[in-house]
Structures are given as C-alpha cells and as structure tokens.
Coordinates of C-alpha atoms in Angstrom, one line a residue:
X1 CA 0.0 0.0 0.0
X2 CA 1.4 3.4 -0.4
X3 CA 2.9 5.9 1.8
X4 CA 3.6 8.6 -0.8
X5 CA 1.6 11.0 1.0
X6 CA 2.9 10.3 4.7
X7 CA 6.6 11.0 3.6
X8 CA 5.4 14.3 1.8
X9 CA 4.1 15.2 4.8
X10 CA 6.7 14.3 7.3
X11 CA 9.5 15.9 5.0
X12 CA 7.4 19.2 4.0
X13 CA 6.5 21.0 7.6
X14 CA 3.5 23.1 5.4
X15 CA 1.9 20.7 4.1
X16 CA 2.1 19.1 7.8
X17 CA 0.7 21.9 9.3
X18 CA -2.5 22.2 6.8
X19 CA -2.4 18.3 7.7
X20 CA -2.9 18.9 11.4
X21 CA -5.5 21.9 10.6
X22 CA -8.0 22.1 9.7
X23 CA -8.3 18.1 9.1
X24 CA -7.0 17.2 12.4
X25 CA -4.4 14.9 11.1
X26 CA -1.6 15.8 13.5
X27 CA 1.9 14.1 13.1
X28 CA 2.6 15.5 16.4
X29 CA 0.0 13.8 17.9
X30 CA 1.2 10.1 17.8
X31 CA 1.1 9.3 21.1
X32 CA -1.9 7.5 22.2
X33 CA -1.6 7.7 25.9
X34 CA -2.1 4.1 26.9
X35 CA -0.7 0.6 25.3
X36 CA -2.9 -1.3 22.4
X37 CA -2.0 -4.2 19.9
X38 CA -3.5 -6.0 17.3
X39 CA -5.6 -9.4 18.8
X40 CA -3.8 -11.0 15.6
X41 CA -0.3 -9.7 16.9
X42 CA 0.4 -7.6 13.7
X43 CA 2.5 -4.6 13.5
X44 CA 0.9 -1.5 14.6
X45 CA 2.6 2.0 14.0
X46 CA 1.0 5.5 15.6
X47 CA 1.6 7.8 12.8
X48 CA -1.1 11.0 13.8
X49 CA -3.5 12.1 16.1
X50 CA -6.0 14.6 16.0
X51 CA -7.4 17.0 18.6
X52 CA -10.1 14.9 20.6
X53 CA -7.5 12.0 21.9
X54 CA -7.8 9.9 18.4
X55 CA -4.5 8.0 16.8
X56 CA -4.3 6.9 13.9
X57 CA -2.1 3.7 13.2
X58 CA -0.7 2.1 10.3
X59 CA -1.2 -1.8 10.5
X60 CA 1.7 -4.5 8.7
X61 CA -0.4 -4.6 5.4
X62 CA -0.4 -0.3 5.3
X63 CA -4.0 -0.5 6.4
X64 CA -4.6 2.9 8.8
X65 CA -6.8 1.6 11.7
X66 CA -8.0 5.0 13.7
X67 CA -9.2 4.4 17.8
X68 CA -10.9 7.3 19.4
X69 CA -10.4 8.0 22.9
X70 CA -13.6 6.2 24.0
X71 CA -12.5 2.8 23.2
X72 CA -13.7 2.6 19.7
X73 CA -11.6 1.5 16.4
X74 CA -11.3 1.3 12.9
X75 CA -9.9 0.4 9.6
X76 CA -10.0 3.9 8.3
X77 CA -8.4 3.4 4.8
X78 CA -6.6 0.7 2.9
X79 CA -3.4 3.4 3.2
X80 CA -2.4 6.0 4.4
X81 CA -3.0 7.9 0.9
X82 CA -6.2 6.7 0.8
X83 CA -7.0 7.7 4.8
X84 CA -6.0 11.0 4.1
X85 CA -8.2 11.3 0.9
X86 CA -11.2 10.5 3.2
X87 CA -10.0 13.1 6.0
X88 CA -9.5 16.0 3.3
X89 CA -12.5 15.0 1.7
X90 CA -14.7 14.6 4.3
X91 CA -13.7 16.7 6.9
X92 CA -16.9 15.9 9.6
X93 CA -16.2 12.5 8.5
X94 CA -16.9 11.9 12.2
X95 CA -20.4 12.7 12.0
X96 CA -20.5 10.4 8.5
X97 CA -20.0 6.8 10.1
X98 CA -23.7 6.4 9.9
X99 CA -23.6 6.5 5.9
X100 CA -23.2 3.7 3.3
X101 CA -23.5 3.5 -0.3
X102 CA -26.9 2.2 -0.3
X103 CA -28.4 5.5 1.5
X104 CA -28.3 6.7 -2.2
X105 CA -26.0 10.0 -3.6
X106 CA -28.9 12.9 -2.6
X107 CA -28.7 11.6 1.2
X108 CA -25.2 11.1 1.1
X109 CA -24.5 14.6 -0.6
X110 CA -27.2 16.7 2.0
X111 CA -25.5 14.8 4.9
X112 CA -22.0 15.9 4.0
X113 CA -23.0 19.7 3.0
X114 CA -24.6 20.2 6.4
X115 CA -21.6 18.9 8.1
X116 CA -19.4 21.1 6.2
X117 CA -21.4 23.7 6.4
X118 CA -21.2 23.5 10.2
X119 CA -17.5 23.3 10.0
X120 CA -17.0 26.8 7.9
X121 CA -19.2 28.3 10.4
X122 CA -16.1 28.1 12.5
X123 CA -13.0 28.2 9.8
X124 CA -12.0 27.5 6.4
X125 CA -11.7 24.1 4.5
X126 CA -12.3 25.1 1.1
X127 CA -8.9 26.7 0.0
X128 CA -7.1 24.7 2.5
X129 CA -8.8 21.4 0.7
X130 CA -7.5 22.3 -2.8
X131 CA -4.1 23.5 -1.7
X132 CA -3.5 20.0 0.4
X133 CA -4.8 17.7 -2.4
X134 CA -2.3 19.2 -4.6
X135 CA 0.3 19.2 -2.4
X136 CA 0.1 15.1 -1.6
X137 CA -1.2 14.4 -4.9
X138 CA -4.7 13.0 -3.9
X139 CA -7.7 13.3 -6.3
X140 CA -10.6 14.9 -6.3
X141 CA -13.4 12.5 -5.2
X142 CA -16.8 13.2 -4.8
X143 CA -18.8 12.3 -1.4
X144 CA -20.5 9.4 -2.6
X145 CA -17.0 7.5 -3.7
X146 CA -15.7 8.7 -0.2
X147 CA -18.3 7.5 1.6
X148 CA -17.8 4.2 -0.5
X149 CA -14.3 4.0 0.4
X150 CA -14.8 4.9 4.4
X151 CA -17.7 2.3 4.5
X152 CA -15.5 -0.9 3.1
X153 CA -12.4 0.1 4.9
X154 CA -14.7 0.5 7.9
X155 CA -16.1 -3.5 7.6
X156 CA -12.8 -4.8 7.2
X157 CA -12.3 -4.0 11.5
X158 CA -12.7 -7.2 12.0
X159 CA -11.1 -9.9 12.3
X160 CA -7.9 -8.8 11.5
X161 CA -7.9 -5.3 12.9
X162 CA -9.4 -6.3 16.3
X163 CA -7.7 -4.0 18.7
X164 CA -7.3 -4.7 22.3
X165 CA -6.3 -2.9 25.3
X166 CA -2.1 -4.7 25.5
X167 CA -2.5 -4.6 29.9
X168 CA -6.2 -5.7 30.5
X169 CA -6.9 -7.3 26.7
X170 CA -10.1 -6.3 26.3
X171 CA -11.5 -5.3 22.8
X172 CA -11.9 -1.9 21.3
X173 CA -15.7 -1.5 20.3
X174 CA -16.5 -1.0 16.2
X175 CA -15.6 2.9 15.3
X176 CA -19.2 2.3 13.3
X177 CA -22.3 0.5 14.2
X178 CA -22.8 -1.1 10.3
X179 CA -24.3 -4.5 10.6
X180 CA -22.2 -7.4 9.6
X181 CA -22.6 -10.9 8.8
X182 CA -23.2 -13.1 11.3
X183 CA -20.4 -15.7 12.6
X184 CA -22.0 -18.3 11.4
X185 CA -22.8 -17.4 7.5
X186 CA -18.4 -16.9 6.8
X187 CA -17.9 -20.1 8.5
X188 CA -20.4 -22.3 6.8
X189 CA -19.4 -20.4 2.9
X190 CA -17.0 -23.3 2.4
X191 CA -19.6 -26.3 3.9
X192 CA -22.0 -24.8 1.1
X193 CA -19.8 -24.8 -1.4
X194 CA -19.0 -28.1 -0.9
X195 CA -22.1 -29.7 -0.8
X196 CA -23.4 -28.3 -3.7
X197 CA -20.9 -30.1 -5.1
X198 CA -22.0 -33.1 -3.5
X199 CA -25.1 -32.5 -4.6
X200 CA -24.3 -32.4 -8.4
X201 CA -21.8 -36.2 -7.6
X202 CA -18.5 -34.5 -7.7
X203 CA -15.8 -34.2 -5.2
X204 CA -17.2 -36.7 -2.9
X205 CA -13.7 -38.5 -2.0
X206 CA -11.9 -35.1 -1.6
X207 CA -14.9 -33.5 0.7
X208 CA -15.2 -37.0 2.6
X209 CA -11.4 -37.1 2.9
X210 CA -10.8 -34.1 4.3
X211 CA -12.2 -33.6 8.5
X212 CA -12.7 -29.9 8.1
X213 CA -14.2 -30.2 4.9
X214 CA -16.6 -33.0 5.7
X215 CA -17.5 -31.3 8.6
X216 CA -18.4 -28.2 7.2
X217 CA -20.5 -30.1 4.3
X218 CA -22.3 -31.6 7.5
X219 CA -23.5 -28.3 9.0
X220 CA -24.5 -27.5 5.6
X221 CA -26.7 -30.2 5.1
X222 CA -28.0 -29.6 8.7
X223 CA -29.4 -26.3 7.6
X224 CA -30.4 -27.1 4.1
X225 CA -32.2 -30.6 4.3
X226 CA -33.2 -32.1 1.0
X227 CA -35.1 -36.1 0.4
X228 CA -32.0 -36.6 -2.4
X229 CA -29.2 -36.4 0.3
X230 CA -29.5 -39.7 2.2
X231 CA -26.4 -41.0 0.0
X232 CA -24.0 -38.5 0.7
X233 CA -25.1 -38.5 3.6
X234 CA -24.1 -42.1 4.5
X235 CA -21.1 -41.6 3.1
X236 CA -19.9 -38.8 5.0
X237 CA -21.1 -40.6 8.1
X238 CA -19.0 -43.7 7.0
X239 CA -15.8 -41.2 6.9
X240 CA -16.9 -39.1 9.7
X241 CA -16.7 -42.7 11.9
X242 CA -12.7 -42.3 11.2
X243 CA -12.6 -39.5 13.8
X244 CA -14.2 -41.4 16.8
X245 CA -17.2 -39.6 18.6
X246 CA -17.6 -36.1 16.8
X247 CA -20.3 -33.7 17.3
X248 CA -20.2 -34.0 13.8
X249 CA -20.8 -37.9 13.6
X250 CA -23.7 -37.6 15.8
X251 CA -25.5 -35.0 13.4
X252 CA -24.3 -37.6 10.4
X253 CA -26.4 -40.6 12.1
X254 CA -29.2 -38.0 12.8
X255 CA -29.8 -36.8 9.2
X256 CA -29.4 -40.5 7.7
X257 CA -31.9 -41.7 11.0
X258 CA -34.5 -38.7 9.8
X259 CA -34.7 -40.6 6.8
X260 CA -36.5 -43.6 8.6
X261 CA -34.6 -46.0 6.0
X262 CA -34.6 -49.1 8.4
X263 CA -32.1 -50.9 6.5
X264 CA -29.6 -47.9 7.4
X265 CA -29.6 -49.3 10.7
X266 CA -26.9 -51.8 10.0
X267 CA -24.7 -48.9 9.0
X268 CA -25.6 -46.8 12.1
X269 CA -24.6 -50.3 14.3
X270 CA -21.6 -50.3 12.3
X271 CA -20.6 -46.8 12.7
X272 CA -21.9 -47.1 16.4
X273 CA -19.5 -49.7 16.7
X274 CA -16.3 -48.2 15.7
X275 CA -14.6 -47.9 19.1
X276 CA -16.1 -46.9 22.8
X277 CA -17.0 -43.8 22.8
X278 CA -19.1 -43.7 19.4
X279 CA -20.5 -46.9 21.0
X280 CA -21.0 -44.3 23.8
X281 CA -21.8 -41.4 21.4
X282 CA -24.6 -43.4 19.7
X283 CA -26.5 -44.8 22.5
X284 CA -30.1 -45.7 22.2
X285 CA -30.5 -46.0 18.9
X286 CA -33.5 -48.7 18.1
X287 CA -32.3 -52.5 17.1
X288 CA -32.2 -53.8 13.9
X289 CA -35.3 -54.4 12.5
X290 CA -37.1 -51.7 13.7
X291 CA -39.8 -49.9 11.8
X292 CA -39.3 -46.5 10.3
X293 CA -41.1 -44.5 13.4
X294 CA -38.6 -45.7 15.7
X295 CA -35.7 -44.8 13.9
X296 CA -37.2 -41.3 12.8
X297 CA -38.5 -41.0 16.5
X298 CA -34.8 -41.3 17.8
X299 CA -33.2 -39.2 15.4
X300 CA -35.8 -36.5 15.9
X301 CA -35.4 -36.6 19.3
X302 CA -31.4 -36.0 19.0
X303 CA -32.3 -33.1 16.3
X304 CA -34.9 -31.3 18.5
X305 CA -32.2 -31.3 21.4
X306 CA -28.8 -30.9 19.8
X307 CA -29.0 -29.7 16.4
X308 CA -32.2 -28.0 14.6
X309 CA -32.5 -26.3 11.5
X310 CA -31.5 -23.0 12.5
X311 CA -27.3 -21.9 12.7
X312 CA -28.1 -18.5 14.7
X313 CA -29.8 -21.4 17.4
X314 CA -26.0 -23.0 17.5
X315 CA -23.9 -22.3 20.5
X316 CA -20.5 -19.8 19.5
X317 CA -18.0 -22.5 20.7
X318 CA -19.7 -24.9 16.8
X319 CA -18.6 -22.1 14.9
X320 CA -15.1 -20.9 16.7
X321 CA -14.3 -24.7 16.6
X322 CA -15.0 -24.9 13.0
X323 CA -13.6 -21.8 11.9
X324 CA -10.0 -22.3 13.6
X325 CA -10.2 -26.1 11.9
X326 CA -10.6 -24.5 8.4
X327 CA -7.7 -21.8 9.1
X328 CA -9.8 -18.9 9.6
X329 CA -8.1 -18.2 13.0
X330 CA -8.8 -14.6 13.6
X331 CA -12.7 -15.4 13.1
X332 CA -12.8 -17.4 15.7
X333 CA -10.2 -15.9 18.0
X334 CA -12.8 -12.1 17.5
X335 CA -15.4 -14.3 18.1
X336 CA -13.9 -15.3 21.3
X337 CA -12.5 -12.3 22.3
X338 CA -15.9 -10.2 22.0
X339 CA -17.5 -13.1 23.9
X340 CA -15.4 -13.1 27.1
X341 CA -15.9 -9.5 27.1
X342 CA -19.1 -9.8 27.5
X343 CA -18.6 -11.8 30.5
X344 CA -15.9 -9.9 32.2
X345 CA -18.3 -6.9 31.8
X346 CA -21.2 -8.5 33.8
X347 CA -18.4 -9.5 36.2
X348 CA -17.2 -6.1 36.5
X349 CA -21.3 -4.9 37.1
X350 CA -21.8 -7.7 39.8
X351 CA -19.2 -7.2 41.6
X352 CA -20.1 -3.5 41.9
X353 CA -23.8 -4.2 43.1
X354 CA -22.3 -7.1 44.9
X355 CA -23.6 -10.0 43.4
X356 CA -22.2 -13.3 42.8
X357 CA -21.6 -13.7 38.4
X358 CA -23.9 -16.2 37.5
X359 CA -23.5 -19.5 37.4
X360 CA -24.2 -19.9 33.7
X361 CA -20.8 -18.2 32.9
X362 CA -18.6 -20.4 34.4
X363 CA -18.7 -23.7 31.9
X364 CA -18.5 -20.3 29.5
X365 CA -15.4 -19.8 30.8
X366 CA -13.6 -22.7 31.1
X367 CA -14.8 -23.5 27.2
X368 CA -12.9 -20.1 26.7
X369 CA -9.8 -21.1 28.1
X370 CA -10.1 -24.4 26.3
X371 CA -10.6 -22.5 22.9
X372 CA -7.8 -19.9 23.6
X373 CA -5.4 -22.3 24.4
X374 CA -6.7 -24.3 20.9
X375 CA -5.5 -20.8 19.2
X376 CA -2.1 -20.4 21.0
X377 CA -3.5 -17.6 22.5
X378 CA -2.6 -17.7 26.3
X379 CA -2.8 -14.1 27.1
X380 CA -6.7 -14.0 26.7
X381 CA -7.0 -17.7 28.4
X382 CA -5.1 -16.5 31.4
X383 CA -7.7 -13.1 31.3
X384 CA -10.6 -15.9 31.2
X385 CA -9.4 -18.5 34.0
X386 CA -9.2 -15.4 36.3
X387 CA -12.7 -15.1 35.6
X388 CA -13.2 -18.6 36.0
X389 CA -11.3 -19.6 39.3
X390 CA -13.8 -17.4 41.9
X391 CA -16.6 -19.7 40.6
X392 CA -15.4 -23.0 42.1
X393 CA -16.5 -23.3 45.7
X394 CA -16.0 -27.1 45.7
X395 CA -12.3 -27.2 47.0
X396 CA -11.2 -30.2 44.5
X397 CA -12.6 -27.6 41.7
X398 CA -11.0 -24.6 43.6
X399 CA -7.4 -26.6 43.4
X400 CA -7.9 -27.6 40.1
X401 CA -8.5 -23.8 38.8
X402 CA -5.8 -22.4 40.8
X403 CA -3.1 -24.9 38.9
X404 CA -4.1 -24.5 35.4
X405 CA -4.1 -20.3 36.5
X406 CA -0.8 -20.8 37.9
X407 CA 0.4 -23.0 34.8
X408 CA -1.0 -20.1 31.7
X409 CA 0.7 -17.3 34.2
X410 CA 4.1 -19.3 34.4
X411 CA 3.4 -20.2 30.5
X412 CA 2.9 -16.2 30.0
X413 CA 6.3 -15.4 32.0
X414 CA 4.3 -13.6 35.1
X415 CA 6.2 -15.5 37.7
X416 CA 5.3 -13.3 40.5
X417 CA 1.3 -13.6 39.8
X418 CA 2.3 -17.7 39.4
X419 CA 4.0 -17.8 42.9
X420 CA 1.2 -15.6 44.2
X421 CA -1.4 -18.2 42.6
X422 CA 0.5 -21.4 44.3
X423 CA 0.0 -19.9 47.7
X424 CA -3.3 -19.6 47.3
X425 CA -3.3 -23.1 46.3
X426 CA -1.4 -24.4 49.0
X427 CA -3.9 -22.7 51.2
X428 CA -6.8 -24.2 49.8
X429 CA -4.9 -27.6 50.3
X430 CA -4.4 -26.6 54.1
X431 CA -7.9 -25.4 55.1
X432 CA -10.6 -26.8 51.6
X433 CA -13.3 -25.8 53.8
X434 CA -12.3 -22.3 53.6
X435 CA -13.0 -19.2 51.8
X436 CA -16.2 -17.5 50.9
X437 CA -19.3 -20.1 49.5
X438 CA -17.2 -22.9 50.6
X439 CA -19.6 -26.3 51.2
X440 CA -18.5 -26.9 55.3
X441 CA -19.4 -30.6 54.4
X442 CA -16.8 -31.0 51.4
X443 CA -14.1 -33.8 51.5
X444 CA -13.3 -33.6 48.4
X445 CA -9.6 -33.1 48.5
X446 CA -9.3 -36.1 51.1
X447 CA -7.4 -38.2 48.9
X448 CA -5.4 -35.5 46.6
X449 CA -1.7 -36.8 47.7
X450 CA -2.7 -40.1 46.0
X451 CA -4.1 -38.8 43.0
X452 CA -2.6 -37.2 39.6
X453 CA -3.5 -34.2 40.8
X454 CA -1.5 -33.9 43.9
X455 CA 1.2 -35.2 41.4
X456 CA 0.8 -32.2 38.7
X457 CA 0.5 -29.8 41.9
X458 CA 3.8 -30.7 42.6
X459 CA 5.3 -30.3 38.9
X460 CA 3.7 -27.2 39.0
X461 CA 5.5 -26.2 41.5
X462 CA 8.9 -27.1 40.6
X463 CA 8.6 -25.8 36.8
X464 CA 7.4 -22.1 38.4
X465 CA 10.4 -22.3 40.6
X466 CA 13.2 -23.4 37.3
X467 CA 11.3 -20.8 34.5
X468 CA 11.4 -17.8 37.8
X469 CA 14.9 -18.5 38.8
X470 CA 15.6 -16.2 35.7
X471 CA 14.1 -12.9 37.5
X472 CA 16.9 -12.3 40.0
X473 CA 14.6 -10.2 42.1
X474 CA 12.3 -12.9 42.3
X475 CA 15.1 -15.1 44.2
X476 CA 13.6 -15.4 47.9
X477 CA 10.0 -16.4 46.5
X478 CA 11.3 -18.6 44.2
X479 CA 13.7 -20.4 47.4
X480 CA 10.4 -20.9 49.0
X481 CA 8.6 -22.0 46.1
X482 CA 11.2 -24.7 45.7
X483 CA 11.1 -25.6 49.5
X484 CA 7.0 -26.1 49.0
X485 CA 7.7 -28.3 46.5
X486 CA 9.7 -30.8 48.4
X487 CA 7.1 -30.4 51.2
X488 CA 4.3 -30.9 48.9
X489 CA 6.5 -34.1 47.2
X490 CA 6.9 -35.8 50.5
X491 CA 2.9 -35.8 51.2
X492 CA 2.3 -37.7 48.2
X493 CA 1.3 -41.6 48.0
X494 CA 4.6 -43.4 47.6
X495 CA 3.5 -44.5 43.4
X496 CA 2.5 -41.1 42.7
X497 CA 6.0 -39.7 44.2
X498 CA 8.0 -41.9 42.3
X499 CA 6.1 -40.9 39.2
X500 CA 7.1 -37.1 39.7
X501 CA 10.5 -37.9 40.9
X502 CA 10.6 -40.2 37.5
X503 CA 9.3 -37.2 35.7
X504 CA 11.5 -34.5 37.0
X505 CA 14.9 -36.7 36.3
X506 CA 13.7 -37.0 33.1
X507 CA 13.7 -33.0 32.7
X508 CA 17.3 -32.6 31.9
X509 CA 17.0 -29.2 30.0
X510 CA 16.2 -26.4 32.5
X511 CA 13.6 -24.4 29.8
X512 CA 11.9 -27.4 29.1
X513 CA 7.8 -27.1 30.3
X514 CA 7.3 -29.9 33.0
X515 CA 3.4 -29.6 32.3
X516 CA 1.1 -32.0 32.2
X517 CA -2.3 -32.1 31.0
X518 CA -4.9 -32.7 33.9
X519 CA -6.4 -36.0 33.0
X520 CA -9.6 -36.9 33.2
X521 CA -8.5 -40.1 34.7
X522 CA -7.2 -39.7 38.0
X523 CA -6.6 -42.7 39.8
X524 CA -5.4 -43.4 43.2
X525 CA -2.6 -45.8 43.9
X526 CA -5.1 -48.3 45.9
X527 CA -7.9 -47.9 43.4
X528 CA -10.2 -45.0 42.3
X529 CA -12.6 -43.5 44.7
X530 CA -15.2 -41.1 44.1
X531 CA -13.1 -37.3 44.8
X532 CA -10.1 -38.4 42.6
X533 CA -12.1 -39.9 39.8
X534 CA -12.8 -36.7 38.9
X535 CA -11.1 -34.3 36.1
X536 CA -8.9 -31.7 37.6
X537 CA -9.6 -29.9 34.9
X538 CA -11.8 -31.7 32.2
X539 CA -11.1 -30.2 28.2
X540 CA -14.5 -29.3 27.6
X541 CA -16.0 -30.5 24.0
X542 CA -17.0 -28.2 21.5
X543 CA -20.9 -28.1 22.4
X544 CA -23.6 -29.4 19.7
X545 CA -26.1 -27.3 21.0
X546 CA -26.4 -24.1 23.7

C-alpha cells in the first residue's frame, strides 16, 4: 500500500501543518496515551493524532486503523493515501459513520454539506482542501466515492484489525455500528460450497477425505435438508466414523436416521461400533429391524435437542471450533475475544452491586480457556481462568482452577502472579473448607496426595520455581517455592512420588515445560474413589447445542 503522502508530509512541515488543521491529522499527535495491539499480533505504527485524543495507526499490510479515545476502532483506509483522501474529503467524517453507499448519492451529498457547512461556520476548508490535495497528490473525489471507500475500509475491522487494550486485553468496540454478517454465514461459505458439489456427484472422496471439509458439508446439510441427500449422507457418516465420537458424527447418524430407511440401521450399528466412545456417542439408537417410526423417533429426538434447522440457534464454541479447523483463526479468535468480554463486563457490574456472576458463565469460561489455548493464544485464556477460578466453591474444583491459573501465568512469563497463585493453592490444600461459599461438608480433597492431581501440583510447583529463577529479584519467593515443592513431594502416595521424581529426572533441560495435561483419569494408587475420579480440569467439548 502506499505511503507517498505520509513521507510528503513528514519531510514538508506546510503541508504538515495544513495536515494537522484544519483536518486534524496531527503528526505530532502520535502518542496515544495508553498501550494497544492488534488481537492477531500484527505490527501497529501510531503515525497521527488529531485534537479529541484519536490515533491513527498504520497496521503491517499499510492499512490505517483509527481508535478514538472512548474505546472505539477502525480500519479507516486501505493506506495512508487513501486515509488521508477520506480526512480531506470529508472533513466531519466523524459525523459520517452512519452513511453507506446504499443511503443513495442525494442523502449522502445533503448529509456531508450540512456537516461542512457546520464546519465553515467556524474556519476554512475550502482553499485549504485544494491546496492539500495538490500538495500530496490526492484526487478529487466526490462524497459518494468517499463514503464508499470509508464504509469498506470501515467493515474490514474485524477480524484482523481487532484492537485490544495490550494490559487488560479487552476489545476496542467498532468505530461504526454497520451491521455485519453473522459468525456463522463466513464459516459455513465453504460447507455450502461443498455440498453443492455433493449435490451435483462431484468431489465426494476429496470433501469426505478431508475432516474440516466433511465437517463443514455436514453443517451444511443440517441447515439445508433435502429427500435426495440420504447417499452423501451415508457416506460422509462412513468417513466421519474415522474421527471417533464427533459432534459431527452424531448429526451424520441424525440426518441419515430422519430418513426412517430401516435398512440404514446396520450402518448406524456399524458406525456405532467403531470404538467406545461412538458406542458411547450413539447410545439408544432402536435395534435392527425396527420400523421406520422408531428410527425417525430417535433421530428427531437427538435433532430437537442438539441440532435444529437454524445456525443462529447453534452455541458460538460450533462455529469458533469450526472456523479455527478450516484456518480462519482470527474469526474465531474475534469471536472469542468479544465473547469473554461480555462476560468480564457482567463481572465487572456484579461485583459492583455485589452480586455473585452467574453460574451460567462459568462452563463459558472454562470453554474459553479451552478454545484460547486451541488458538495459542494464552494471554486472553489466562484473562478468562481469572474469571473462571472465583466460581469453584467445591475445594477439588478450587485446586484444580488455581493450577491451570498458575500453569497459563508461568506459561505467560508472570512468575510473580504464578507464585502468588501457588500460595493460594497451598492454602486451599491446608484449610478446603475455607473461603467464601465454601460447602463446610466437602471432602473432596481427602485423597489429593494419591491422586494425579496432587502429582501435577507438585510439577507445578517445581517448573514455576526453574522458568522464575531467571528474574533475580524474584530469588527469595522462588527459594520458597522450591522448599514447597519438596514439602508438597513428601505428602504424596509413595507411586505417585515416584512418578514425579521419575518425571523430573527426566527434565534434563532447564527451559523445558514440566506440564502435564490434567487427565480426566485420575486414579489413586489403591484404586479410584469417588473425589479423585474426577477431572482436575476436564477439556471441555466443542458443544452441539447451547
């Protein structure tokens, strides 16, 4: 993208100065007074500011994304040359957001006369427009191509132009208030595509073949049901069996089942059959020989409750899964981030009228850390597990939380908060019944030296105290980290000692992560019993329905 008109500007202080006013594009302004990024990590450059506390940046691709100084951003133009085309141009392009091609050219043109109007009530533009556009070389454009160029810049925000407080991460509302498609209509474009294709008895071994694909081309045919697809249909079930129990091989046996074929039975055994948990998966589904009714009665029964024929009715962790499995990454990592905004906002009100956050947010949460962690991104799951950990009052739960806090602060290099997070820990393994909404009656931490848990707890431990040793002023805090974690190792069940002492001799290199998953198999060393059967800290699946 060009810069042509930025380096005029910077190298001709008059041109500069009719820059800054009266179109309030300031190079001296370029300090934006507190510390943003790009979600996607991009390069971000403040170039200008104008008088009300707005920046304007240029982003990696020479896109110029403008935040105001109430939290609001923007792709403003696909350059520079082109951002300052729309400033001289429209000079109250402020009070134009609201305008898109479709409002039609005599709107468009009334709406930008009055605002200019307005403005040479107060000073000159006119003289100072022409003498600006020569100097940078900028056409003459007429409102209606200006609005046109402000409005698709303005859509392109998001994904890739999501910009985020850098401390807290939260996300910069739209600059405009346009509507956009919904999350579910970019995601499904592919799925469409591709069974259309299926459709017309092409492409059926490459769509099968491929998981993302023949997932897609499911959710497609979930929303678009026609008599004619019951053979694709089996065969993307047949495929779709090759990746165990999927959300998306439950919706295959569904759409073949609706079909009330009974001889599709033995398929739907066979499928059911594939390993455990699709014989799990696909419980209930009426024997062979069955008559129609009962197999359409199951299958409608599965529809009405998981699926449906309506994609806005799907929960947002369907479509973030599928987008981040067909590469669109930033889609679903937006989608995220606007998501657990909305929930750290109701925490924020709560707390204020001092109420407890709802209940309902906390499986939220812990699916956003889940999902975050799916897209590498541990800055905003550490932002949601701190949501997530004043939610557990069982103390197992508590425990759990507290680990996988302390592991995605270690993981994001804030020792100090880790250590902080292990003491709280410790002190939950001291006194479970304690703490505010704590059940009096719970045991369920009786057992946690014998348990992987107790065994990642002390991992934990010892990998915060290696990765800290590198902040020297950390060096007493670490020293008792370390001494917790021999404490901590000599509590535990003699087979789940020598399984950590095992582990750690194993860690030779001394940046090497000694994290382990939580399983969702925790066994003791005498046998399971009913506290340490449970996940520390279950991966959530990616829902089928809300």
């Amino acid at each position: 993208m060009s810069d042509h008109a930025l380096r005029l500007l910077r190298e001709q202080p008059h041109l500069a100065e009719l820059a800054a006013f009266p179109f309030n594009f300031d190079l001296a302004r370029a300090d934006h007074g507190e510390a943003v990024r790009l979600a996607s990590g991009g390069p971000l450059e403040a170039v200008a500011g104008d008088d009300t506390g707005g920046t304007y940046f240029v982003c990696g691709d020479g896109s110029v994304l403008y935040a105001d100084s109430e939290g609001s951003a923007g792709i403003f133009g696909n350059s520079v040359d082109e951002a300052l085309e729309v400033l001289v141009g429209l000079p109250g392009w402020h009070d134009c957001l609201g305008l898109a091609p479709a409002d039609g050219e005599e709107k468009i043109r009334a709406a930008v006369a009055e605002t200019e109007e307005e403005i040479r009530e107060y000073h000159g533009i006119d003289d100072e427009r022409t003498e600006l556009r020569a100097g940078l070389g900028l056409p003459e454009r007429s409102p209606v191509e200006l609005i046109g160029l402000l409005h698709a810049a303005l859509l392109r925000t998001e994904p890739d132009f999501l910009l985020l407080n850098a401390e807290e991460g939260g996300a910069h509302d739209l600059l405009d208030r346009h509507p956009r498609p919904p999350l579910w209509e970019a995601v499904l474009a592919r799925g469409r595509t591709d069974l259309t294709l299926l459709r017309e008895g092409s492409a059926w071994d490459e769509v099968a073949g491929d998981r993302a694909r023949r997932a897609l081309a499911l959710r497609a045919a979930q929303f678009d049901r026609r008599e004619g697809d019951l053979p694709l249909l089996r065969h993307l079930l047949r495929h779709e069996a090759e990746a165990s129990m999927t959300d998306e091989l439950r919706l295959a046996a569904v759409l073949v089942g609706l079909h009330g074929h009974t001889e599709d039975l033995s398929l739907l055994y066979e499928v059911r059959e594939t390993d455990f948990d699709t014989w799990c998966g696909l419980g209930g589904m009426p024997e062979p020989g069955a008559d129609p009714d009962e197999l359409r009665s199951w299958a409608r029964g599965l529809d009405d409750s998981l699926f449906g024929t309506d994609p806005a009715d799907e929960p947002l962790f369907t479509w973030t899964g599928l987008a981040h499995e067909q590469g669109l990454v930033e889609l679903a990592r937006a989608a995220l981030i606007r998501r657990l905004d909305d929930i750290d906002f109701r925490a924020y009100r709560d707390a204020r009228d001092s109420k407890a956050m709802e209940r309902r947010d906390a499986s939220q949460l812990s699916s956003l850390v889940h999902e975050f962690e799916q897209l590498g991104d541990t800055f905003q799951a550490l932002r949601a597990q701190r949501l997530y950990v004043p939610l557990q009052t069982r103390a197992w739960d508590r425990v759990s939380a507290l680990l996988r806090l302390a592991r995605l602060e270690r993981e994001e290099s804030r020792f100090g908060a880790a250590i902080r997070t292990l003491a709280s820990l410790r002190d939950t393994l001291a006194e479970p019944d304690g703490g505010a909404g704590a059940d009096e009656s719970d045991n369920s931490l009786g057992h946690w030296q014998r348990t992987n848990l107790g065994a990642y707890i002390v991992e934990e431990h010892y990998a915060v105290a290696r990765t800290a040793a590198t902040d020297t002023a950390l060096a007493d805090e670490v020293r008792a980290v370390t001494v917790a974690a021999g404490e901590l190792l000599a509590r535990l069940s003699g087979t789940a000692r020598a399984n950590v002492e095992r582990h750690l001799a194993a860690t030779t290199d001394t940046h090497a992560d000694t994290h382990t998953d939580i399983s969702t198999d925790i066994h003791t060393d005498t046998g399971a019993n009913p506290d340490a059967g449970v996940s520390a800290e279950p991966t959530p699946p990616r829902p089928s329905a809300g």
